[in-house]
């Protein structure tokens, strides 16, 4: 009855456009609980647009864009979602998340000052960028460089502003893929925020998320739910497979299968391989944690959470624990979701590879609860 009065659907779908696959999760909200309604995945390698021979066979050529649109259509056909609009993510790589420190000032002046600051980080014209910001902290009696104090009250409050920006063309592009016959575009956000929502949620601690996909890795430092650092690296599982193939002198296909198997390539003295991409990710993670603890003497990282398809790699937890000298957890974004027993086993196996899609669907639930 209440649902009827509210006049809106309690079903929410999130769609993650990864480079290996498109993943979707549909959730519903009933009796203050979140239920898994359905999920789906389309492997981009098996779509016609990724395979030149298949294109020849069907006598049609697909661009990369058409391929993604086709993939979403197939996904929705299989899932038959009840949700009427879909939340979509933009790869962390395509956006900017940064914290800027400045003096407090009235809102209208602040907007202008932030635009000015943003120019330092964004080389392209601001007209082409969609930008949002939020004051996340106010600090009394800040000591700012003299230049910034001139003409202002030396005792002004310093503020920390979280600035988020992404190119408008990417926002439009990702939105367009999901806008199909029965589906509207809901919210569009950087996948960084979807990951944080799915893996950290309301947890008040400080965490480092390491999400390793196929072609991209996101390292995110979250302090009490707020993104403090977001580092995107242009490499991922792809490079792990290549490293295994090269070291063992085998094909990439064989290396991919071995990588997903039970052999530990990372920790056994006799069988460990050098995997440069993982060493690089670990050194970046270490650098980010180091910088954070220098800046925030009292704060410490409560845990490192692994996510993305690569988080399932045998021995990865132990590997990072050794290199980062901290406790590592493989993120399980499904903990807070109710699912039928049969589905639960399946989704727990999928684990972290659905974090982004789940985080997007959870955004729908959070907004629903607020209304
Ligand atoms: N059991 C496993 N062990 C090791 N790697 C795995 C395993 N399962 C999947 N992977 C790797 O995970 C990667 C895909 O991860 P994911 O689905 O998170 O990527 P994506 O979101 O499509 O890509 P991206 O975010 O990089 O655009 C692939 O490199 C795949 O080889
Ligand atoms: Mg991904």
CSV table of C-alpha atoms and ligand atoms in Angstrom, one decimal:
chain,number,residue,atom,x,y,z
A,1,UNK,CA,0.0,0.0,0.0
A,2,UNK,CA,2.7,2.3,1.0
A,3,UNK,CA,4.6,1.5,-2.2
A,4,UNK,CA,1.5,2.4,-4.1
A,5,UNK,CA,1.1,5.7,-2.3
A,6,UNK,CA,4.7,6.5,-3.0
A,7,UNK,CA,3.9,5.9,-6.6
A,8,UNK,CA,7.3,4.7,-7.6
A,9,UNK,CA,9.1,1.5,-8.2
A,10,UNK,CA,11.1,-0.2,-5.5
A,11,UNK,CA,13.4,-1.9,-8.0
A,12,UNK,CA,16.8,-0.5,-8.9
A,13,UNK,CA,19.3,-1.6,-11.5
A,14,UNK,CA,23.0,-0.7,-11.9
A,15,UNK,CA,25.0,-1.3,-15.0
A,16,UNK,CA,28.8,-1.4,-15.0
A,17,UNK,CA,30.6,-1.1,-18.4
A,18,UNK,CA,33.9,-2.9,-17.8
A,19,UNK,CA,36.4,-3.6,-20.5
A,20,UNK,CA,36.0,-7.4,-20.1
A,21,UNK,CA,32.3,-7.4,-19.6
A,22,UNK,CA,29.1,-5.5,-18.9
A,23,UNK,CA,27.6,-6.4,-15.6
A,24,UNK,CA,24.2,-5.5,-14.1
A,25,UNK,CA,22.6,-6.0,-10.7
A,26,UNK,CA,18.9,-5.5,-10.0
A,27,UNK,CA,17.9,-5.0,-6.3
A,28,UNK,CA,14.6,-4.3,-4.6
A,29,UNK,CA,13.8,-2.8,-1.3
A,30,UNK,CA,11.1,-4.4,0.9
A,31,UNK,CA,10.5,-4.3,4.7
A,32,UNK,CA,13.7,-2.4,5.2
A,33,UNK,CA,15.7,-5.1,3.5
A,34,UNK,CA,17.6,-5.2,0.3
A,35,UNK,CA,17.0,-8.1,-2.0
A,36,UNK,CA,18.8,-9.4,-5.0
A,37,UNK,CA,16.3,-9.7,-7.8
A,38,UNK,CA,18.6,-10.6,-10.6
A,39,UNK,CA,22.0,-10.1,-12.0
A,40,UNK,CA,23.6,-10.6,-15.4
A,41,UNK,CA,26.9,-10.4,-17.3
A,42,UNK,CA,27.7,-10.1,-21.0
A,43,UNK,CA,31.2,-11.1,-21.9
A,44,UNK,CA,32.4,-8.5,-24.5
A,45,UNK,CA,34.6,-11.0,-26.2
A,46,UNK,CA,31.6,-13.0,-27.3
A,47,UNK,CA,29.8,-10.1,-28.9
A,48,UNK,CA,29.9,-9.8,-32.6
A,49,UNK,CA,31.5,-6.4,-32.4
A,50,UNK,CA,34.6,-7.7,-30.7
A,51,UNK,CA,35.2,-10.5,-33.3
A,52,UNK,CA,36.1,-9.6,-36.8
A,53,UNK,CA,35.4,-13.1,-38.1
A,54,UNK,CA,31.9,-13.0,-36.6
A,55,UNK,CA,31.2,-9.7,-38.2
A,56,UNK,CA,32.2,-11.1,-41.5
A,57,UNK,CA,30.0,-14.2,-40.9
A,58,UNK,CA,26.9,-12.1,-40.2
A,59,UNK,CA,27.8,-9.6,-42.8
A,60,UNK,CA,27.5,-6.6,-40.5
A,61,UNK,CA,30.1,-4.4,-38.9
A,62,UNK,CA,29.9,-3.1,-35.4
A,63,UNK,CA,31.7,-0.2,-33.9
A,64,UNK,CA,32.9,-0.4,-30.3
A,65,UNK,CA,30.0,1.8,-29.3
A,66,UNK,CA,27.4,-0.3,-31.1
A,67,UNK,CA,28.9,-3.3,-29.5
A,68,UNK,CA,28.3,-1.9,-26.0
A,69,UNK,CA,24.7,-0.9,-26.9
A,70,UNK,CA,24.1,-4.3,-28.3
A,71,UNK,CA,25.5,-5.9,-25.1
A,72,UNK,CA,23.2,-3.9,-22.9
A,73,UNK,CA,20.2,-4.9,-25.0
A,74,UNK,CA,21.1,-8.6,-24.7
A,75,UNK,CA,21.6,-8.2,-21.0
A,76,UNK,CA,18.2,-6.5,-20.5
A,77,UNK,CA,16.5,-9.1,-22.7
A,78,UNK,CA,17.8,-11.9,-20.5
A,79,UNK,CA,17.2,-10.1,-17.2
A,80,UNK,CA,13.8,-8.6,-17.9
A,81,UNK,CA,14.3,-6.0,-15.3
A,82,UNK,CA,11.4,-4.5,-13.4
A,83,UNK,CA,13.3,-1.3,-12.8
A,84,UNK,CA,12.4,1.6,-15.1
A,85,UNK,CA,15.7,3.4,-15.0
A,86,UNK,CA,19.3,2.3,-14.7
A,87,UNK,CA,22.2,3.8,-12.9
A,88,UNK,CA,25.4,3.8,-14.8
A,89,UNK,CA,29.1,4.3,-14.0
A,90,UNK,CA,31.9,6.0,-15.8
A,91,UNK,CA,35.4,4.4,-15.5
A,92,UNK,CA,37.4,6.0,-12.7
A,93,UNK,CA,40.0,6.9,-15.4
A,94,UNK,CA,37.7,9.2,-17.2
A,95,UNK,CA,37.1,11.4,-14.2
A,96,UNK,CA,38.8,13.5,-11.6
A,97,UNK,CA,38.3,13.4,-7.9
A,98,UNK,CA,40.5,15.6,-5.8
A,99,UNK,CA,40.4,17.5,-2.5
A,100,UNK,CA,41.3,21.1,-2.6
A,101,UNK,CA,42.0,23.3,0.4
A,102,UNK,CA,41.0,26.9,0.4
A,103,UNK,CA,39.6,29.7,2.6
A,104,UNK,CA,36.0,29.7,3.5
A,105,UNK,CA,33.8,32.3,1.8
A,106,UNK,CA,30.1,32.8,1.0
A,107,UNK,CA,28.6,30.2,-1.3
A,108,UNK,CA,28.4,32.4,-4.5
A,109,UNK,CA,32.1,33.4,-4.2
A,110,UNK,CA,33.0,29.8,-3.3
A,111,UNK,CA,31.5,28.5,-6.6
A,112,UNK,CA,33.6,31.0,-8.6
A,113,UNK,CA,36.8,30.3,-6.6
A,114,UNK,CA,36.3,26.5,-7.1
A,115,UNK,CA,35.9,27.0,-10.8
A,116,UNK,CA,39.2,28.9,-10.8
A,117,UNK,CA,40.9,26.2,-8.8
A,118,UNK,CA,39.5,23.5,-11.0
A,119,UNK,CA,41.2,25.0,-14.0
A,120,UNK,CA,44.5,23.9,-12.4
A,121,UNK,CA,43.5,20.3,-12.6
A,122,UNK,CA,41.4,20.2,-15.8
A,123,UNK,CA,43.2,21.2,-19.0
A,124,UNK,CA,40.2,21.2,-21.2
A,125,UNK,CA,37.5,23.9,-21.3
A,126,UNK,CA,35.2,23.8,-18.3
A,127,UNK,CA,32.2,24.0,-20.6
A,128,UNK,CA,33.0,20.4,-21.7
A,129,UNK,CA,33.1,19.2,-18.1
A,130,UNK,CA,30.4,18.3,-15.6
A,131,UNK,CA,31.6,19.3,-12.2
A,132,UNK,CA,30.3,19.0,-8.7
A,133,UNK,CA,31.8,19.8,-5.3
A,134,UNK,CA,31.1,19.5,-1.6
A,135,UNK,CA,32.7,21.1,1.5
A,136,UNK,CA,33.8,18.1,3.5
A,137,UNK,CA,35.7,19.7,6.3
A,138,UNK,CA,36.1,23.1,8.0
A,139,UNK,CA,39.2,23.8,10.0
A,140,UNK,CA,39.4,26.7,12.5
A,141,UNK,CA,42.4,29.2,12.4
A,142,UNK,CA,44.1,27.6,9.5
A,143,UNK,CA,47.6,28.6,8.6
A,144,UNK,CA,47.4,29.2,4.9
A,145,UNK,CA,50.2,30.6,2.7
A,146,UNK,CA,50.4,34.4,3.1
A,147,UNK,CA,49.5,35.0,-0.5
A,148,UNK,CA,46.0,33.5,0.1
A,149,UNK,CA,45.5,35.5,3.3
A,150,UNK,CA,46.0,38.9,1.7
A,151,UNK,CA,42.8,40.9,1.8
A,152,UNK,CA,41.1,38.3,4.0
A,153,UNK,CA,40.7,37.7,7.6
A,154,UNK,CA,43.8,36.0,8.8
A,155,UNK,CA,41.7,33.9,11.2
A,156,UNK,CA,39.4,32.7,8.4
A,157,UNK,CA,38.4,29.1,8.4
A,158,UNK,CA,40.1,26.8,6.0
A,159,UNK,CA,37.9,24.4,4.2
A,160,UNK,CA,38.4,21.1,2.4
A,161,UNK,CA,36.4,20.8,-0.8
A,162,UNK,CA,35.9,17.5,-2.6
A,163,UNK,CA,35.8,18.3,-6.3
A,164,UNK,CA,34.5,15.7,-8.8
A,165,UNK,CA,34.6,16.2,-12.5
A,166,UNK,CA,34.0,14.2,-15.7
A,167,UNK,CA,33.8,15.0,-19.4
A,168,UNK,CA,30.2,15.7,-20.5
A,169,UNK,CA,30.8,13.6,-23.6
A,170,UNK,CA,31.5,10.5,-21.5
A,171,UNK,CA,28.5,11.1,-19.3
A,172,UNK,CA,26.3,11.3,-22.5
A,173,UNK,CA,27.9,8.3,-24.0
A,174,UNK,CA,27.4,5.9,-21.1
A,175,UNK,CA,23.9,7.2,-20.5
A,176,UNK,CA,23.0,6.5,-24.1
A,177,UNK,CA,23.9,2.8,-23.9
A,178,UNK,CA,21.3,2.0,-21.3
A,179,UNK,CA,18.6,4.2,-22.8
A,180,UNK,CA,16.7,1.4,-24.5
A,181,UNK,CA,13.0,0.8,-25.2
A,182,UNK,CA,11.9,0.2,-21.6
A,183,UNK,CA,14.7,1.8,-19.7
A,184,UNK,CA,15.6,5.4,-18.8
A,185,UNK,CA,18.9,6.7,-17.7
A,186,UNK,CA,19.0,7.2,-13.9
A,187,UNK,CA,22.1,8.5,-12.1
A,188,UNK,CA,25.5,8.5,-13.7
A,189,UNK,CA,28.5,8.5,-11.4
A,190,UNK,CA,32.2,7.7,-11.4
A,191,UNK,CA,32.7,4.1,-10.6
A,192,UNK,CA,34.9,5.1,-7.6
A,193,UNK,CA,31.7,6.1,-5.8
A,194,UNK,CA,29.9,2.9,-6.7
A,195,UNK,CA,32.8,0.9,-5.3
A,196,UNK,CA,32.9,2.8,-2.1
A,197,UNK,CA,29.2,2.4,-1.6
A,198,UNK,CA,29.3,-1.3,-2.2
A,199,UNK,CA,32.4,-2.2,-0.3
A,200,UNK,CA,32.6,0.3,2.6
A,201,UNK,CA,29.0,1.6,2.9
A,202,UNK,CA,28.3,3.2,6.2
A,203,UNK,CA,31.5,1.9,7.9
A,204,UNK,CA,33.2,4.8,9.7
A,205,UNK,CA,36.8,3.5,9.4
A,206,UNK,CA,39.5,4.3,6.9
A,207,UNK,CA,40.0,1.9,4.1
A,208,UNK,CA,42.1,1.4,1.0
A,209,UNK,CA,40.2,-0.2,-1.9
A,210,UNK,CA,42.2,-1.9,-4.6
A,211,UNK,CA,40.0,-2.8,-7.6
A,212,UNK,CA,41.8,-4.7,-10.3
A,213,UNK,CA,39.8,-5.3,-13.5
A,214,UNK,CA,41.0,-6.2,-17.0
A,215,UNK,CA,42.5,-3.0,-18.2
A,216,UNK,CA,42.2,-0.7,-15.3
A,217,UNK,CA,43.0,-0.6,-11.6
A,218,UNK,CA,41.5,1.8,-9.1
A,219,UNK,CA,43.2,2.6,-5.8
A,220,UNK,CA,40.9,4.5,-3.5
A,221,UNK,CA,41.5,5.8,-0.1
A,222,UNK,CA,38.3,6.3,1.9
A,223,UNK,CA,38.2,8.2,5.2
A,224,UNK,CA,34.9,7.8,7.1
A,225,UNK,CA,33.0,7.2,3.8
A,226,UNK,CA,34.7,10.1,1.9
A,227,UNK,CA,37.0,9.5,-1.0
A,228,UNK,CA,40.3,11.2,-0.2
A,229,UNK,CA,42.5,9.8,-2.9
A,230,UNK,CA,41.5,8.1,-6.2
A,231,UNK,CA,44.3,6.8,-8.3
A,232,UNK,CA,43.6,5.1,-11.6
A,233,UNK,CA,46.2,2.9,-13.3
A,234,UNK,CA,45.9,2.0,-16.9
A,235,UNK,CA,46.6,-1.7,-16.4
A,236,UNK,CA,45.1,-4.8,-14.7
A,237,UNK,CA,44.4,-8.5,-15.2
A,238,UNK,CA,45.5,-8.2,-18.8
A,239,UNK,CA,49.1,-7.5,-17.8
A,240,UNK,CA,49.1,-10.3,-15.2
A,241,UNK,CA,48.1,-12.7,-18.0
A,242,UNK,CA,50.8,-11.4,-20.3
A,243,UNK,CA,53.5,-11.6,-17.5
A,244,UNK,CA,52.5,-15.3,-16.9
A,245,UNK,CA,52.6,-16.0,-20.6
A,246,UNK,CA,56.0,-14.5,-21.1
A,247,UNK,CA,57.6,-16.1,-18.0
A,248,UNK,CA,56.3,-19.5,-18.9
A,249,UNK,CA,56.6,-19.1,-22.6
A,250,UNK,CA,53.0,-20.1,-23.2
A,251,UNK,CA,50.1,-18.6,-25.1
A,252,UNK,CA,48.0,-15.8,-23.5
A,253,UNK,CA,45.0,-18.2,-23.6
A,254,UNK,CA,46.8,-20.8,-21.6
A,255,UNK,CA,48.2,-18.2,-19.2
A,256,UNK,CA,44.7,-16.8,-18.6
A,257,UNK,CA,43.4,-20.3,-17.7
A,258,UNK,CA,46.4,-21.0,-15.4
A,259,UNK,CA,45.9,-17.6,-13.7
A,260,UNK,CA,42.4,-18.5,-12.8
A,261,UNK,CA,43.4,-21.9,-11.5
A,262,UNK,CA,44.6,-23.2,-8.2
A,263,UNK,CA,48.3,-22.6,-8.6
A,264,UNK,CA,49.8,-19.8,-6.5
A,265,UNK,CA,52.0,-17.7,-8.8
A,266,UNK,CA,52.7,-15.1,-6.1
A,267,UNK,CA,53.8,-16.5,-2.8
A,268,UNK,CA,55.6,-19.9,-3.3
A,269,UNK,CA,59.3,-19.4,-3.4
A,270,UNK,CA,59.7,-22.2,-6.0
A,271,UNK,CA,56.9,-21.2,-8.3
A,272,UNK,CA,56.5,-17.5,-7.8
A,273,UNK,CA,56.7,-15.3,-11.0
A,274,UNK,CA,57.6,-11.7,-11.2
A,275,UNK,CA,54.4,-9.9,-12.2
A,276,UNK,CA,55.5,-6.2,-12.7
A,277,UNK,CA,51.9,-4.8,-12.8
A,278,UNK,CA,51.2,-6.2,-9.3
A,279,UNK,CA,54.5,-4.9,-8.0
A,280,UNK,CA,53.5,-1.5,-9.4
A,281,UNK,CA,50.0,-1.6,-7.9
A,282,UNK,CA,51.5,-2.6,-4.5
A,283,UNK,CA,54.1,0.2,-4.6
A,284,UNK,CA,51.4,2.8,-5.5
A,285,UNK,CA,49.2,1.5,-2.7
A,286,UNK,CA,52.1,1.7,-0.3
A,287,UNK,CA,52.9,5.3,-1.4
A,288,UNK,CA,49.3,6.4,-0.9
A,289,UNK,CA,49.1,4.9,2.6
A,290,UNK,CA,52.5,6.4,3.4
A,291,UNK,CA,51.4,9.9,2.3
A,292,UNK,CA,48.2,9.6,4.2
A,293,UNK,CA,49.9,8.6,7.5
A,294,UNK,CA,52.4,11.5,7.1
A,295,UNK,CA,49.5,14.0,6.7
A,296,UNK,CA,47.3,12.5,9.3
A,297,UNK,CA,49.4,11.5,12.2
A,298,UNK,CA,46.7,10.0,14.3
A,299,UNK,CA,44.8,8.3,11.5
A,300,UNK,CA,45.5,4.8,10.4
A,301,UNK,CA,44.2,2.5,7.7
A,302,UNK,CA,41.8,0.0,9.1
A,303,UNK,CA,42.0,-2.4,6.2
A,304,UNK,CA,42.8,-2.9,2.6
A,305,UNK,CA,39.9,-4.3,0.5
A,306,UNK,CA,40.5,-6.1,-2.8
A,307,UNK,CA,37.9,-6.0,-5.5
A,308,UNK,CA,37.4,-6.6,-9.2
A,309,UNK,CA,37.6,-9.8,-11.1
A,310,UNK,CA,41.4,-10.1,-10.3
A,311,UNK,CA,40.7,-10.2,-6.6
A,312,UNK,CA,39.9,-13.9,-7.0
A,313,UNK,CA,43.4,-14.6,-8.0
A,314,UNK,CA,44.9,-17.4,-5.8
A,315,UNK,CA,47.3,-15.9,-3.3
A,316,UNK,CA,46.7,-12.2,-4.0
A,317,UNK,CA,45.6,-11.5,-0.4
A,318,UNK,CA,48.8,-13.0,1.0
A,319,UNK,CA,50.8,-11.2,-1.6
A,320,UNK,CA,49.5,-7.7,-0.8
A,321,UNK,CA,49.6,-8.5,3.0
A,322,UNK,CA,53.3,-9.2,2.6
A,323,UNK,CA,54.1,-6.2,0.4
A,324,UNK,CA,51.9,-3.7,2.2
A,325,UNK,CA,52.4,-5.1,5.7
A,326,UNK,CA,48.7,-4.7,6.6
A,327,UNK,CA,45.6,-6.8,6.9
A,328,UNK,CA,44.0,-7.5,3.6
A,329,UNK,CA,40.3,-8.5,3.0
A,330,UNK,CA,38.7,-9.6,-0.2
A,331,UNK,CA,35.7,-7.4,-0.4
A,332,UNK,CA,32.3,-9.1,-0.3
A,333,UNK,CA,29.8,-6.5,-1.5
A,334,UNK,CA,27.0,-9.1,-1.1
A,335,UNK,CA,27.0,-9.2,2.7
A,336,UNK,CA,24.2,-6.6,3.0
A,337,UNK,CA,22.0,-8.1,0.3
A,338,UNK,CA,19.4,-10.8,0.9
A,339,UNK,CA,19.4,-13.5,-1.7
A,340,UNK,CA,17.8,-16.9,-2.1
A,341,UNK,CA,20.1,-19.7,-0.9
A,342,UNK,CA,20.6,-20.9,-4.4
A,343,UNK,CA,21.6,-17.5,-5.7
A,344,UNK,CA,23.8,-16.8,-2.7
A,345,UNK,CA,26.3,-19.4,-3.6
A,346,UNK,CA,26.5,-18.1,-7.2
A,347,UNK,CA,26.9,-14.5,-6.3
A,348,UNK,CA,29.4,-15.1,-3.6
A,349,UNK,CA,31.5,-16.8,-6.3
A,350,UNK,CA,31.2,-13.8,-8.4
A,351,UNK,CA,32.4,-11.8,-5.4
A,352,UNK,CA,34.1,-8.5,-6.1
A,353,UNK,CA,33.6,-8.4,-9.8
A,354,UNK,CA,30.1,-7.1,-9.3
A,355,UNK,CA,31.0,-4.4,-6.8
A,356,UNK,CA,30.5,-1.5,-9.2
A,357,UNK,CA,27.1,-2.7,-10.5
A,358,UNK,CA,25.9,-3.5,-7.0
A,359,UNK,CA,27.1,-0.1,-5.7
A,360,UNK,CA,25.1,1.6,-8.5
A,361,UNK,CA,21.9,-0.3,-7.7
A,362,UNK,CA,22.4,0.5,-4.0
A,363,UNK,CA,22.4,4.2,-4.9
A,364,UNK,CA,18.9,3.7,-6.1
A,365,UNK,CA,17.9,2.2,-2.7
A,366,UNK,CA,19.6,5.0,-0.7
A,367,UNK,CA,17.7,7.6,-2.7
A,368,UNK,CA,14.5,5.7,-2.3
A,369,UNK,CA,14.9,5.5,1.5
A,370,UNK,CA,15.6,9.2,1.7
A,371,UNK,CA,12.4,10.2,-0.2
B,1,LIG,N1,39.7,-16.5,-10.7
B,1,LIG,C1,40.5,-15.5,-11.2
B,1,LIG,N2,41.8,-15.3,-11.0
B,1,LIG,C2,42.5,-14.4,-11.5
B,1,LIG,N3,42.0,-13.4,-12.3
B,1,LIG,C3,40.7,-13.5,-12.6
B,1,LIG,C4,39.8,-14.5,-12.1
B,1,LIG,N4,38.6,-14.3,-12.5
B,1,LIG,C5,38.6,-13.2,-13.3
B,1,LIG,N5,39.9,-12.7,-13.4
B,1,LIG,C6,40.4,-11.6,-14.1
B,1,LIG,O1,39.6,-10.4,-13.8
B,1,LIG,C7,39.7,-9.5,-14.9
B,1,LIG,C8,38.3,-9.0,-15.2
B,1,LIG,O2,37.9,-8.3,-14.0
B,1,LIG,P1,36.6,-7.3,-14.0
B,1,LIG,O3,35.4,-8.1,-14.4
B,1,LIG,O4,36.6,-6.6,-12.7
B,1,LIG,O5,37.0,-6.3,-15.2
B,1,LIG,P2,36.2,-5.2,-15.9
B,1,LIG,O6,35.4,-4.4,-14.9
B,1,LIG,O7,35.4,-5.8,-17.0
B,1,LIG,O8,37.3,-4.3,-16.5
B,1,LIG,P3,37.9,-2.9,-16.2
B,1,LIG,O9,37.3,-2.4,-14.9
B,1,LIG,O10,39.4,-3.1,-16.2
B,1,LIG,O11,37.4,-2.1,-17.3
B,1,LIG,C9,40.2,-10.3,-16.1
B,1,LIG,O12,41.6,-9.9,-16.3
B,1,LIG,C10,40.2,-11.7,-15.6
B,1,LIG,O13,41.3,-12.5,-16.1
B,2,LIG,MG1,35.7,-2.7,-13.7
